Coordinates of C-alpha atoms and ligand atoms in Angstrom, one line a residue:
X1 CA -75.0 -59.4 62.8
X2 CA -72.5 -59.9 59.9
X3 CA -72.2 -56.8 57.5
X4 CA -71.3 -57.3 54.1
X5 CA -68.1 -55.7 53.7
X6 CA -65.9 -54.8 50.1
X7 CA -62.2 -54.9 50.7
X8 CA -60.3 -51.9 49.5
X9 CA -56.8 -52.8 48.7
X10 CA -54.0 -50.7 47.2
X11 CA -50.4 -51.9 46.3
X12 CA -47.1 -50.4 46.8
X13 CA -44.1 -52.0 45.4
X14 CA -40.3 -51.4 45.3
X15 CA -38.3 -52.7 42.6
X16 CA -34.4 -52.2 42.6
X17 CA -33.0 -51.3 39.2
X18 CA -30.1 -53.5 38.2
X19 CA -27.9 -50.7 36.9
X20 CA -24.0 -51.4 36.9
X21 CA -23.5 -48.5 39.7
X22 CA -25.6 -47.1 42.4
X23 CA -28.2 -44.2 42.3
X24 CA -25.6 -41.0 43.1
X25 CA -22.2 -42.3 43.3
X26 CA -20.3 -44.6 41.3
X27 CA -20.1 -47.8 43.6
X28 CA -20.9 -51.0 42.3
X29 CA -24.5 -51.9 42.5
X30 CA -24.3 -55.5 43.5
X31 CA -25.9 -55.8 47.0
X32 CA -26.4 -59.8 46.9
X33 CA -22.9 -60.6 44.9
X34 CA -20.7 -58.4 47.4
X35 CA -18.0 -60.8 49.2
X36 CA -18.2 -59.2 52.3
X37 CA -20.5 -56.3 54.0
X38 CA -19.7 -52.6 53.5
X39 CA -17.2 -53.2 50.5
X40 CA -19.3 -51.5 47.7
X41 CA -19.3 -47.9 49.9
X42 CA -18.0 -44.5 49.5
X43 CA -18.5 -41.1 51.4
X44 CA -21.8 -40.4 49.3
X45 CA -23.6 -43.9 50.1
X46 CA -22.4 -43.8 53.6
X47 CA -24.0 -40.4 54.0
X48 CA -20.9 -38.4 54.7
X49 CA -21.8 -34.7 55.3
X50 CA -21.0 -32.8 52.2
X51 CA -20.3 -35.8 49.8
X52 CA -21.9 -34.6 46.6
X53 CA -24.6 -36.8 44.8
X54 CA -24.9 -37.3 41.0
X55 CA -27.9 -39.0 39.9
X56 CA -27.4 -42.2 37.6
X57 CA -28.8 -41.2 34.0
X58 CA -29.5 -45.0 33.3
X59 CA -31.7 -45.0 36.4
X60 CA -33.5 -42.2 35.2
X61 CA -34.2 -43.8 31.6
X62 CA -35.0 -47.2 33.2
X63 CA -37.8 -45.6 35.2
X64 CA -39.2 -43.9 32.4
X65 CA -39.1 -47.2 30.5
X66 CA -41.1 -48.9 33.4
X67 CA -43.4 -46.1 33.5
X68 CA -44.4 -46.2 29.8
X69 CA -44.7 -50.0 30.1
X70 CA -47.4 -49.3 32.9
X71 CA -49.2 -47.0 30.7
X72 CA -48.0 -43.9 32.4
X73 CA -47.7 -40.4 31.6
X74 CA -44.2 -39.2 32.1
X75 CA -43.8 -35.7 33.7
X76 CA -41.5 -33.6 31.5
X77 CA -40.5 -31.8 34.7
X78 CA -39.4 -33.9 37.6
X79 CA -37.2 -33.4 40.5
X80 CA -35.8 -35.1 43.6
X81 CA -36.7 -34.5 47.2
X82 CA -35.4 -35.3 50.6
X83 CA -37.4 -37.6 52.8
X84 CA -36.4 -37.3 56.4
X85 CA -36.4 -40.0 58.9
X86 CA -34.0 -41.4 61.4
X87 CA -33.3 -45.2 61.1
X88 CA -29.9 -47.1 61.4
X89 CA -29.8 -48.2 57.9
X90 CA -30.2 -44.6 56.8
X91 CA -27.0 -42.8 57.7
X92 CA -27.5 -39.4 56.5
X93 CA -31.0 -39.2 58.1
X94 CA -32.9 -38.7 55.0
X95 CA -33.5 -40.8 51.7
X96 CA -33.6 -38.9 48.4
X97 CA -36.8 -39.7 46.8
X98 CA -39.6 -37.8 44.9
X99 CA -42.6 -36.2 46.4
X100 CA -44.7 -33.8 44.3
X101 CA -43.2 -34.5 40.8
X102 CA -42.8 -38.5 40.4
X103 CA -41.2 -39.3 36.7
X104 CA -44.5 -41.3 35.9
X105 CA -48.2 -40.9 37.0
X106 CA -51.6 -42.0 36.2
X107 CA -50.8 -45.1 34.5
X108 CA -53.0 -48.5 34.5
X109 CA -52.8 -52.2 34.2
X110 CA -55.5 -54.6 33.1
X111 CA -56.1 -57.5 35.4
X112 CA -58.7 -60.3 34.9
X113 CA -59.8 -62.0 31.7
X114 CA -62.4 -62.0 29.2
X115 CA -65.7 -60.5 30.6
X116 CA -64.0 -59.9 33.9
X117 CA -61.1 -57.9 32.5
X118 CA -60.7 -54.3 33.9
X119 CA -58.1 -51.8 34.6
X120 CA -56.5 -51.0 37.9
X121 CA -55.0 -47.5 37.9
X122 CA -51.3 -46.8 39.0
X123 CA -51.1 -43.5 40.8
X124 CA -47.5 -42.9 40.3
X125 CA -43.9 -44.3 39.9
X126 CA -40.9 -42.5 41.2
X127 CA -37.4 -43.1 41.5
X128 CA -35.6 -43.1 45.1
X129 CA -32.4 -44.6 46.7
X130 CA -32.4 -47.8 48.7
X131 CA -31.3 -48.2 52.3
X132 CA -28.7 -50.2 54.0
X133 CA -29.7 -53.4 55.5
X134 CA -29.6 -54.5 59.1
X135 CA -28.4 -57.8 60.1
X136 CA -29.0 -59.1 63.4
X137 CA -26.5 -61.5 64.8
X138 CA -25.1 -63.0 68.0
X139 CA -21.6 -61.9 68.6
X140 CA -19.6 -62.9 71.4
X141 CA -22.8 -64.2 73.1
X142 CA -24.5 -60.9 72.6
X143 CA -27.6 -60.2 70.0
X144 CA -26.2 -57.2 68.0
X145 CA -27.8 -55.4 65.0
X146 CA -25.2 -54.8 62.3
X147 CA -25.4 -52.5 59.5
X148 CA -24.4 -53.3 55.9
X149 CA -24.3 -50.4 53.4
X150 CA -23.7 -52.3 50.3
X151 CA -27.4 -51.7 49.4
X152 CA -27.5 -48.2 50.5
X153 CA -27.8 -45.8 47.3
X154 CA -29.0 -48.7 45.0
X155 CA -31.8 -47.2 42.6
X156 CA -35.1 -48.1 43.8
X157 CA -38.4 -47.5 42.0
X158 CA -41.8 -47.2 43.9
X159 CA -45.0 -47.9 42.2
X160 CA -48.1 -47.0 43.9
X161 CA -51.5 -48.0 42.8
X162 CA -55.1 -46.6 43.7
X163 CA -57.0 -48.9 46.2
X164 CA -58.5 -50.7 43.3
X165 CA -58.2 -54.6 44.3
X166 CA -60.9 -56.2 45.8
X167 CA -59.4 -59.6 46.6
X168 CA -56.3 -61.1 47.5
X169 CA -56.0 -63.0 44.1
X170 CA -56.2 -59.6 42.3
X171 CA -53.4 -58.1 44.2
X172 CA -51.4 -61.4 43.8
X173 CA -52.2 -61.2 39.8
X174 CA -51.2 -57.4 39.8
X175 CA -47.8 -58.3 41.6
X176 CA -46.9 -61.1 39.3
X177 CA -47.7 -59.2 36.3
X178 CA -45.7 -56.2 37.4
X179 CA -42.7 -58.5 38.2
X180 CA -43.0 -60.0 34.6
X181 CA -43.1 -56.5 33.1
X182 CA -40.2 -55.2 35.0
X183 CA -38.2 -58.4 33.7
X184 CA -39.5 -57.8 30.2
X185 CA -38.3 -54.2 30.0
X186 CA -34.8 -55.3 31.3
X187 CA -34.7 -53.1 34.4
X188 CA -34.6 -55.6 37.2
X189 CA -34.4 -59.2 38.1
X190 CA -37.6 -58.3 40.5
X191 CA -36.8 -61.1 42.9
X192 CA -39.1 -61.5 45.7
X193 CA -37.0 -63.8 47.8
X194 CA -33.8 -61.5 47.5
X195 CA -35.8 -58.3 47.9
X196 CA -35.2 -56.9 44.6
X197 CA -38.9 -56.6 44.4
X198 CA -40.8 -56.0 47.6
X199 CA -44.5 -55.9 47.8
X200 CA -46.7 -53.9 50.2
X201 CA -50.6 -54.2 50.4
X202 CA -52.5 -51.9 52.3
X203 CA -56.0 -53.3 53.3
X204 CA -59.1 -52.0 54.8
X205 CA -63.1 -52.7 54.5
X206 CA -65.9 -50.7 53.6
X207 CA -69.6 -51.2 53.7
X208 CA -71.2 -51.9 50.4
X209 CA -69.7 -50.2 47.1
X210 CA -66.3 -48.5 47.2
X211 CA -66.7 -44.6 47.5
X212 CA -63.3 -43.2 46.5
X213 CA -64.6 -39.7 48.0
X214 CA -65.2 -41.5 51.2
X215 CA -62.5 -44.2 51.6
X216 CA -62.3 -46.0 55.3
X217 CA -60.5 -43.9 57.8
X218 CA -57.5 -46.3 58.4
X219 CA -55.6 -48.7 56.4
X220 CA -53.4 -51.6 57.5
X221 CA -50.2 -51.9 55.5
X222 CA -48.9 -55.6 54.9
X223 CA -45.1 -55.3 54.8
X224 CA -41.9 -57.2 54.5
X225 CA -43.6 -60.2 52.9
X226 CA -41.2 -62.2 50.6
X227 CA -43.6 -64.3 48.2
X228 CA -46.9 -63.9 46.2
X229 CA -48.6 -66.5 48.1
X230 CA -47.8 -65.4 51.6
X231 CA -48.7 -61.8 50.5
X232 CA -52.2 -63.2 49.2
X233 CA -52.6 -65.2 52.4
X234 CA -51.9 -62.1 54.4
X235 CA -54.4 -60.1 52.6
X236 CA -57.0 -62.8 53.2
X237 CA -56.1 -62.9 56.8
X238 CA -56.6 -59.3 57.3
X239 CA -59.7 -59.2 55.2
X240 CA -61.4 -62.1 57.8
X241 CA -59.7 -60.1 61.0
X242 CA -61.1 -56.7 60.1
X243 CA -64.7 -57.6 59.5
X244 CA -65.7 -58.9 62.9
X245 CA -63.7 -55.9 64.8
X246 CA -65.6 -53.6 62.4
X247 CA -68.8 -55.4 63.2
X248 CA -68.3 -54.8 66.9
X249 CA -67.9 -51.2 66.3
X250 CA -64.2 -50.8 66.9
X251 CA -62.2 -48.1 65.2
X252 CA -59.2 -49.8 63.6
X253 CA -55.9 -48.3 63.7
X254 CA -53.7 -47.0 61.0
X255 CA -50.9 -49.6 61.2
X256 CA -47.9 -52.0 59.9
X257 CA -48.5 -55.5 60.1
X258 CA -46.1 -58.6 59.2
X259 CA -47.1 -62.1 58.2
X260 CA -46.0 -64.9 60.6
X261 CA -46.2 -67.9 57.9
X262 CA -45.7 -70.4 60.8
X263 CA -48.8 -69.3 62.6
X264 CA -50.4 -68.1 59.4
X265 CA -51.3 -64.9 60.8
X266 CA -50.5 -61.2 60.5
X267 CA -49.0 -59.4 63.4
X268 CA -48.7 -55.5 64.6
X269 CA -45.2 -54.0 63.8
X270 CA -45.8 -50.4 64.3
X271 CA -48.5 -47.5 64.1
X272 CA -47.8 -45.7 60.7
X273 CA -46.6 -42.2 60.7
X274 CA -48.2 -39.7 58.5
X275 CA -46.7 -38.4 55.3
X276 CA -46.0 -34.9 57.0
X277 CA -43.6 -36.1 59.4
X278 CA -41.2 -36.8 56.6
X279 CA -40.6 -33.0 56.2
X280 CA -40.0 -33.4 52.4
X281 CA -38.1 -30.6 50.8
X282 CA -36.4 -30.4 47.2
X283 CA -33.0 -31.8 47.2
X284 CA -30.5 -28.8 46.8
X285 CA -27.8 -30.6 45.4
X286 CA -29.8 -31.9 42.2
X287 CA -31.2 -29.8 39.7
X288 CA -34.9 -30.2 38.4
X289 CA -35.1 -32.9 35.6
X290 CA -36.4 -31.9 32.2
X291 CA -37.4 -34.5 29.6
X292 CA -38.6 -33.6 25.9
X293 CA -41.7 -35.1 24.5
X294 CA -39.4 -36.6 21.8
X295 CA -37.2 -38.3 24.0
X296 CA -40.3 -39.9 25.8
X297 CA -41.9 -40.9 22.4
X298 CA -38.5 -42.5 21.5
X299 CA -38.3 -44.3 24.8
X300 CA -41.9 -45.6 24.1
X301 CA -41.3 -46.9 20.7
X302 CA -38.1 -48.7 22.0
X303 CA -40.3 -50.8 24.4
X304 CA -40.4 -54.5 23.6
X305 CA -43.3 -56.4 23.1
X306 CA -45.0 -56.7 26.6
X307 CA -46.4 -59.7 27.7
X308 CA -50.2 -58.9 27.4
X309 CA -49.5 -58.6 23.7
X310 CA -48.0 -61.8 23.7
X311 CA -50.7 -63.2 25.8
X312 CA -53.4 -62.0 23.5
X313 CA -51.6 -63.8 20.5
X314 CA -51.5 -67.0 22.3
X315 CA -55.1 -66.7 23.4
X316 CA -56.1 -66.2 19.4
X317 CA -54.7 -69.8 19.1
X318 CA -57.1 -70.9 21.8
X319 CA -54.6 -71.8 24.4
X320 CA -55.6 -72.2 28.0
X321 CA -54.3 -69.6 30.8
X322 CA -52.0 -71.8 32.3
X323 CA -50.1 -72.8 29.0
X324 CA -50.1 -68.9 28.1
X325 CA -48.5 -68.1 31.5
X326 CA -45.7 -70.6 30.8
X327 CA -44.9 -69.2 27.4
X328 CA -45.1 -65.7 28.4
X329 CA -43.0 -66.0 31.5
X330 CA -40.0 -64.7 29.8
X331 CA -39.9 -62.3 27.3
X332 CA -37.2 -64.4 25.1
X333 CA -39.4 -67.5 25.2
X334 CA -42.5 -65.5 24.2
X335 CA -40.6 -63.9 21.3
X336 CA -38.9 -67.2 20.1
X337 CA -42.3 -69.1 20.1
X338 CA -44.1 -66.4 18.3
X339 CA -41.1 -66.3 15.7
X340 CA -41.4 -69.8 15.2
X341 CA -45.2 -69.7 14.8
X342 CA -44.8 -68.1 11.3
X343 CA -42.8 -71.1 10.3
X344 CA -45.0 -73.9 11.3
X345 CA -48.1 -75.2 9.7
X346 CA -50.1 -76.4 12.9
X347 CA -49.6 -73.7 15.4
X348 CA -51.5 -74.9 18.1
X349 CA -50.0 -78.3 18.2
X350 CA -46.5 -76.7 17.8
X351 CA -47.1 -74.6 21.1
X352 CA -48.2 -77.7 22.9
X353 CA -45.1 -79.5 21.8
X354 CA -42.8 -76.7 22.9
X355 CA -44.5 -76.7 26.4
X356 CA -44.2 -80.3 26.5
X357 CA -40.3 -80.0 25.8
X358 CA -39.6 -76.5 26.8
X359 CA -36.7 -77.7 29.3
X360 CA -34.8 -79.2 26.5
X361 CA -35.6 -76.5 24.0
X362 CA -34.5 -73.5 26.3
X363 CA -31.5 -72.1 23.8
X364 CA -33.2 -73.0 20.5
X365 CA -33.5 -70.3 17.9
X366 CA -36.8 -69.9 16.2
X367 CA -36.0 -71.2 12.9
X368 CA -34.3 -74.3 14.5
X369 CA -37.2 -75.0 16.9
X370 CA -39.7 -75.1 13.8
X371 CA -37.4 -77.4 12.0
X372 CA -37.0 -79.7 14.9
X373 CA -40.9 -79.6 15.4
X374 CA -41.6 -80.1 11.7
X375 CA -39.2 -83.1 11.6
X376 CA -40.8 -84.8 14.4
X377 CA -44.0 -84.1 13.1
X378 CA -44.0 -84.9 9.5
X379 CA -44.3 -88.4 8.4
X380 CA -42.0 -89.8 5.6
X381 CA -43.8 -89.2 2.2
X382 CA -44.5 -92.3 0.5
X383 CA -43.3 -93.1 -3.2
X384 CA -45.9 -92.9 -6.1
X385 CA -45.1 -96.8 -6.6
X386 CA -45.9 -97.4 -2.9
X387 CA -48.9 -95.2 -3.2
X388 CA -50.3 -97.2 -6.2
X389 CA -49.5 -100.4 -4.4
X390 CA -51.5 -99.2 -1.2
X391 CA -54.3 -98.1 -3.3
X392 CA -54.9 -101.3 -5.2
X393 CA -54.6 -103.3 -2.1
X394 CA -57.5 -101.0 -0.4
X395 CA -59.7 -101.8 -3.3
X396 CA -58.9 -105.3 -3.2
X397 CA -59.6 -105.6 0.6
X398 CA -62.9 -103.5 0.5
X399 CA -65.4 -105.0 -2.1
X400 CA -68.4 -103.3 -0.2
X401 CA -67.3 -99.8 -0.2
X402 CA -66.0 -100.0 -3.6
X403 CA -69.5 -101.3 -4.8
X404 CA -71.1 -98.4 -3.0
X405 CA -68.7 -96.1 -4.7
X406 CA -69.6 -97.4 -8.1
X407 CA -73.2 -97.4 -7.3
X408 CA -72.9 -93.6 -6.8
X409 CA -72.1 -93.2 -3.1
X410 CA -69.3 -90.8 -3.1
X411 CA -68.8 -90.9 0.6
X412 CA -67.6 -94.6 0.2
X413 CA -64.5 -92.7 -1.5
X414 CA -63.6 -90.8 1.8
X415 CA -63.6 -94.3 3.6
X416 CA -61.1 -95.9 1.1
X417 CA -59.0 -92.9 1.1
X418 CA -58.6 -93.2 5.0
X419 CA -57.7 -96.8 4.7
X420 CA -55.0 -95.8 2.1
X421 CA -53.5 -93.0 4.4
X422 CA -53.5 -95.9 7.3
X423 CA -51.4 -98.0 5.2
X424 CA -49.2 -95.0 4.5
X425 CA -48.9 -94.2 8.0
X426 CA -50.1 -90.7 7.5
X427 CA -47.6 -89.9 4.6
X428 CA -50.0 -90.0 1.6
X429 CA -50.6 -87.0 -0.3
X430 CA -54.6 -86.6 -0.1
X431 CA -55.1 -85.3 -3.5
X432 CA -52.9 -87.9 -5.0
X433 CA -54.8 -90.6 -3.4
X434 CA -58.2 -89.3 -4.4
X435 CA -57.1 -89.2 -8.0
X436 CA -55.5 -92.6 -8.0
X437 CA -58.5 -94.4 -6.5
X438 CA -60.8 -92.7 -8.8
X439 CA -58.7 -93.7 -11.9
X440 CA -58.5 -97.4 -10.6
X441 CA -62.2 -97.6 -9.7
X442 CA -63.1 -96.2 -13.2
Ligands
LIG1 ZN1 -21.1 -45.3 47.1

């Protein structure tokens, strides 16, 4: 027997902020550009006992900005907490994170289109520090794990959704939209390959409709997947893997699984610890943060136009989704194209022209864009003398329509005007053509 299951999918995303310095010290925040491992380090980000932490103001401001872009409420009171666990890339034995007072909460994002559009809920967005990085290498014939602390203490934002996704495609759409928003508001490169954006999907199945008060007793976390495509494939694989196990009456464990792209399957990495294992407590070295409603309102007012707003404007022109995706990929492109729209006559034609030539037009200002388009698409206007000659020739060459017009058939005039336009290669003024035809046929 095959039960019908509904996928219950939630997303947890980590995004590294591209501030100049790290989260709690003055070290350079450039884990990818460093010339050598462990060069951007100090006693604070190496976790030496007694080293004091000072929060990065810009990282806090940017987290607020991202929270607002994701339609979150911003808490006017927030604080940092210690999350304890032991791992080789976490020198001090705890990570400074946020537990019960995240900077943002209760946001949403719209996914889907038209009649299928709906909101997925964002539970919270909080600020923490990234860990170091383990590098596995062979040294002198031995397999060693080396630690690079250049990434230790890089500001890291975590965004947690409710389990509102029902398919791999929805989860992927969310991930891509989140990436775009992080880039639009200028807080991160959100690069999946480099790991400055890291997606985790938790997947379980329930029978029939989802009951949020009675969610499945397990969830499988899919981690360390560095592309949207692989993430979607892993989610699909999990849905197919879990269904027959549940049908067979098995209790699925709470676990973390990775994705093996060569085998196209997920594999178990570890069983998942519960939240209380982390022994959270308020970070004693950082006072609680307070924000004024005015400051939050100012941050909201300073948000750039977001991708959805650009998308809606392009949709109003009747452009298909794939074209719109290209246009809104970067905030700069979307803004330039929309500014140029005001300067051209045929907006849809302009957009299609832009999309076809976008590589060559990457650095062009809106007014230059509009000028170039107009120059390429405006036919050279014909002179009055030429127009009169074209009209005379058309009357000569088309005795039948001429006779029809003279017999009272107005429609014939349109045909004749079309013939004039043909001779003028589209450069004839329509009103002048009609007036001339009427005058010569009178
Ligand atoms: Zn440091």
